Amino acid sequence: QVQLVESGGGLVQAGGSLRLSCAASGHTFNSYYMGWFRQAPGQEREFVAAISWSGVSRSYADSAKGRFTISRDNAKNTVYLQMNSLKPDDTAVYYCAATSQSLLRMSRYDINYWGQGTQVTVSS
């Protein structure tokens, strides 16, 4: 069992920044690839970013590349998503995710554990 708890969401203006955090407990954190997904109302949950066990390898959706940075601190059992240059289209509930598979490009069907989500709203 792995428990994931997101924090750091909120309301920001377009062009602003947020840093999301995901605290993990219940299992060996660094044995999982970690990722972030997001879901806007009426839309499918989509991949945003992923990071390997070591934190060395990272991948991003095209919409996030160049603006978002995923990182992890295994000593703190925490993964982060730094979001810069936010756009109204980034508005969604953001979910932390964990998979035991070695996947940098993740599908929602690959995920073993989900966080409860944190709301990010970007105003225009």
Short mmCIF file of C-alpha atoms in Angstrom, two decimals:
data_model
loop_
_atom_site.label_atom_id
_atom_site.label_comp_id
_atom_site.label_asym_id
_atom_site.label_seq_id
_atom_site.Cartn_x
_atom_site.Cartn_y
_atom_site.Cartn_z
CA GLN A 1 0.00 0.00 0.00
CA VAL A 2 1.15 3.48 -0.90
CA GLN A 3 -0.57 6.67 0.18
CA LEU A 4 -0.04 9.86 -1.82
CA VAL A 5 -1.10 13.30 -0.61
CA GLU A 6 -0.84 16.35 -2.87
CA SER A 7 -0.60 19.96 -1.78
CA GLY A 8 0.28 23.34 -3.22
CA GLY A 9 -2.62 23.97 -5.56
CA GLY A 10 -4.43 27.26 -5.69
CA LEU A 11 -5.54 30.21 -7.77
CA VAL A 12 -2.98 32.12 -9.83
CA GLN A 13 -3.05 34.56 -12.71
CA ALA A 14 -1.81 33.63 -16.15
CA GLY A 15 1.97 33.78 -16.27
CA GLY A 16 2.32 32.93 -12.60
CA SER A 17 3.88 29.93 -10.90
CA LEU A 18 2.93 27.18 -8.48
CA ARG A 19 4.87 24.35 -6.89
CA LEU A 20 2.93 21.18 -6.18
CA SER A 21 4.13 18.63 -3.65
CA CYS A 22 3.23 14.98 -3.22
CA ALA A 23 4.10 13.26 0.04
CA ALA A 24 4.23 9.47 -0.07
CA SER A 25 4.00 6.93 2.72
CA GLY A 26 3.33 3.24 3.27
CA HIS A 27 5.99 1.72 1.03
CA THR A 28 9.51 2.22 -0.28
CA PHE A 29 9.17 5.48 -2.15
CA ASN A 30 12.19 5.15 -4.42
CA SER A 31 11.01 1.80 -5.82
CA TYR A 32 8.37 3.62 -7.90
CA TYR A 33 8.42 5.78 -10.93
CA MET A 34 6.37 8.85 -10.03
CA GLY A 35 4.23 11.06 -12.18
CA TRP A 36 1.74 13.86 -12.36
CA PHE A 37 -1.56 13.80 -14.23
CA ARG A 38 -4.28 16.38 -14.54
CA GLN A 39 -7.98 16.34 -15.27
CA ALA A 40 -10.17 19.25 -16.27
CA PRO A 41 -13.98 19.09 -15.95
CA GLY A 42 -15.49 16.91 -18.65
CA GLN A 43 -12.10 15.76 -19.90
CA GLU A 44 -9.99 12.64 -19.54
CA ARG A 45 -7.17 12.46 -17.04
CA GLU A 46 -3.99 13.22 -18.97
CA PHE A 47 -0.30 12.69 -18.40
CA VAL A 48 1.78 15.72 -17.43
CA ALA A 49 5.21 14.55 -16.24
CA ALA A 50 7.11 11.54 -14.91
CA ILE A 51 10.36 10.86 -13.09
CA SER A 52 12.45 7.72 -12.62
CA TRP A 53 13.37 6.03 -9.35
CA SER A 54 16.67 7.90 -9.16
CA GLY A 55 15.26 11.21 -10.32
CA VAL A 56 17.79 11.41 -13.15
CA SER A 57 15.37 10.63 -15.99
CA ARG A 58 12.32 12.81 -16.64
CA SER A 59 9.65 13.13 -19.26
CA TYR A 60 6.95 15.69 -20.00
CA ALA A 61 3.84 16.06 -22.05
CA ASP A 62 4.25 18.49 -24.93
CA SER A 63 1.99 20.94 -23.12
CA ALA A 64 4.30 20.94 -20.08
CA LYS A 65 7.72 20.80 -21.69
CA GLY A 66 9.73 23.96 -21.12
CA ARG A 67 7.36 25.27 -18.44
CA PHE A 68 7.05 22.49 -15.85
CA THR A 69 9.77 20.67 -13.93
CA ILE A 70 9.29 17.42 -12.04
CA SER A 71 11.69 16.45 -9.27
CA ARG A 72 11.84 14.11 -6.30
CA ASP A 73 13.52 13.95 -2.92
CA ASN A 74 13.64 10.32 -1.88
CA ALA A 75 14.94 11.17 1.59
CA LYS A 76 11.72 13.13 2.15
CA ASN A 77 9.49 10.71 0.22
CA THR A 78 8.27 13.65 -1.81
CA VAL A 79 7.83 14.46 -5.49
CA TYR A 80 7.37 17.99 -6.79
CA LEU A 81 5.97 19.70 -9.85
CA GLN A 82 7.22 23.23 -10.42
CA MET A 83 4.86 24.98 -12.81
CA ASN A 84 5.91 28.25 -14.43
CA SER A 85 4.31 30.44 -17.08
CA LEU A 86 0.91 29.04 -16.23
CA LYS A 87 -1.92 29.33 -18.74
CA PRO A 88 -5.69 29.14 -18.29
CA ASP A 89 -5.57 25.80 -20.14
CA ASP A 90 -3.52 24.43 -17.23
CA THR A 91 -6.59 24.71 -14.99
CA ALA A 92 -7.34 21.21 -13.69
CA VAL A 93 -7.17 18.92 -10.72
CA TYR A 94 -3.61 17.65 -10.53
CA TYR A 95 -2.99 14.10 -9.33
CA CYS A 96 0.17 12.53 -8.04
CA ALA A 97 0.71 8.99 -9.30
CA ALA A 98 2.97 6.02 -8.64
CA THR A 99 3.72 2.99 -10.79
CA SER A 100 5.92 -0.04 -10.19
CA GLN A 101 6.66 -0.13 -13.92
CA SER A 102 9.68 1.56 -15.45
CA LEU A 103 7.73 4.05 -17.54
CA LEU A 104 8.59 7.63 -18.35
CA ARG A 105 5.63 8.07 -20.70
CA MET A 106 2.71 6.99 -18.56
CA SER A 107 -0.88 6.13 -19.27
CA ARG A 108 -3.46 6.46 -16.53
CA TYR A 109 -3.93 2.71 -16.92
CA ASP A 110 -0.34 2.10 -15.79
CA ILE A 111 -0.82 3.71 -12.38
CA ASN A 112 -0.90 1.63 -9.21
CA TYR A 113 -1.61 4.45 -6.74
CA TRP A 114 -3.24 7.86 -7.00
CA GLY A 115 -3.30 10.86 -4.73
CA GLN A 116 -6.56 12.65 -3.95
CA GLY A 117 -5.78 15.57 -6.24
CA THR A 118 -5.16 19.27 -5.76
CA GLN A 119 -6.98 22.01 -7.65
CA VAL A 120 -5.02 24.42 -9.84
CA THR A 121 -6.94 27.35 -11.29
CA VAL A 122 -5.29 29.83 -13.66
CA SER A 123 -7.22 33.01 -14.40
CA SER A 124 -6.87 34.93 -17.64
#
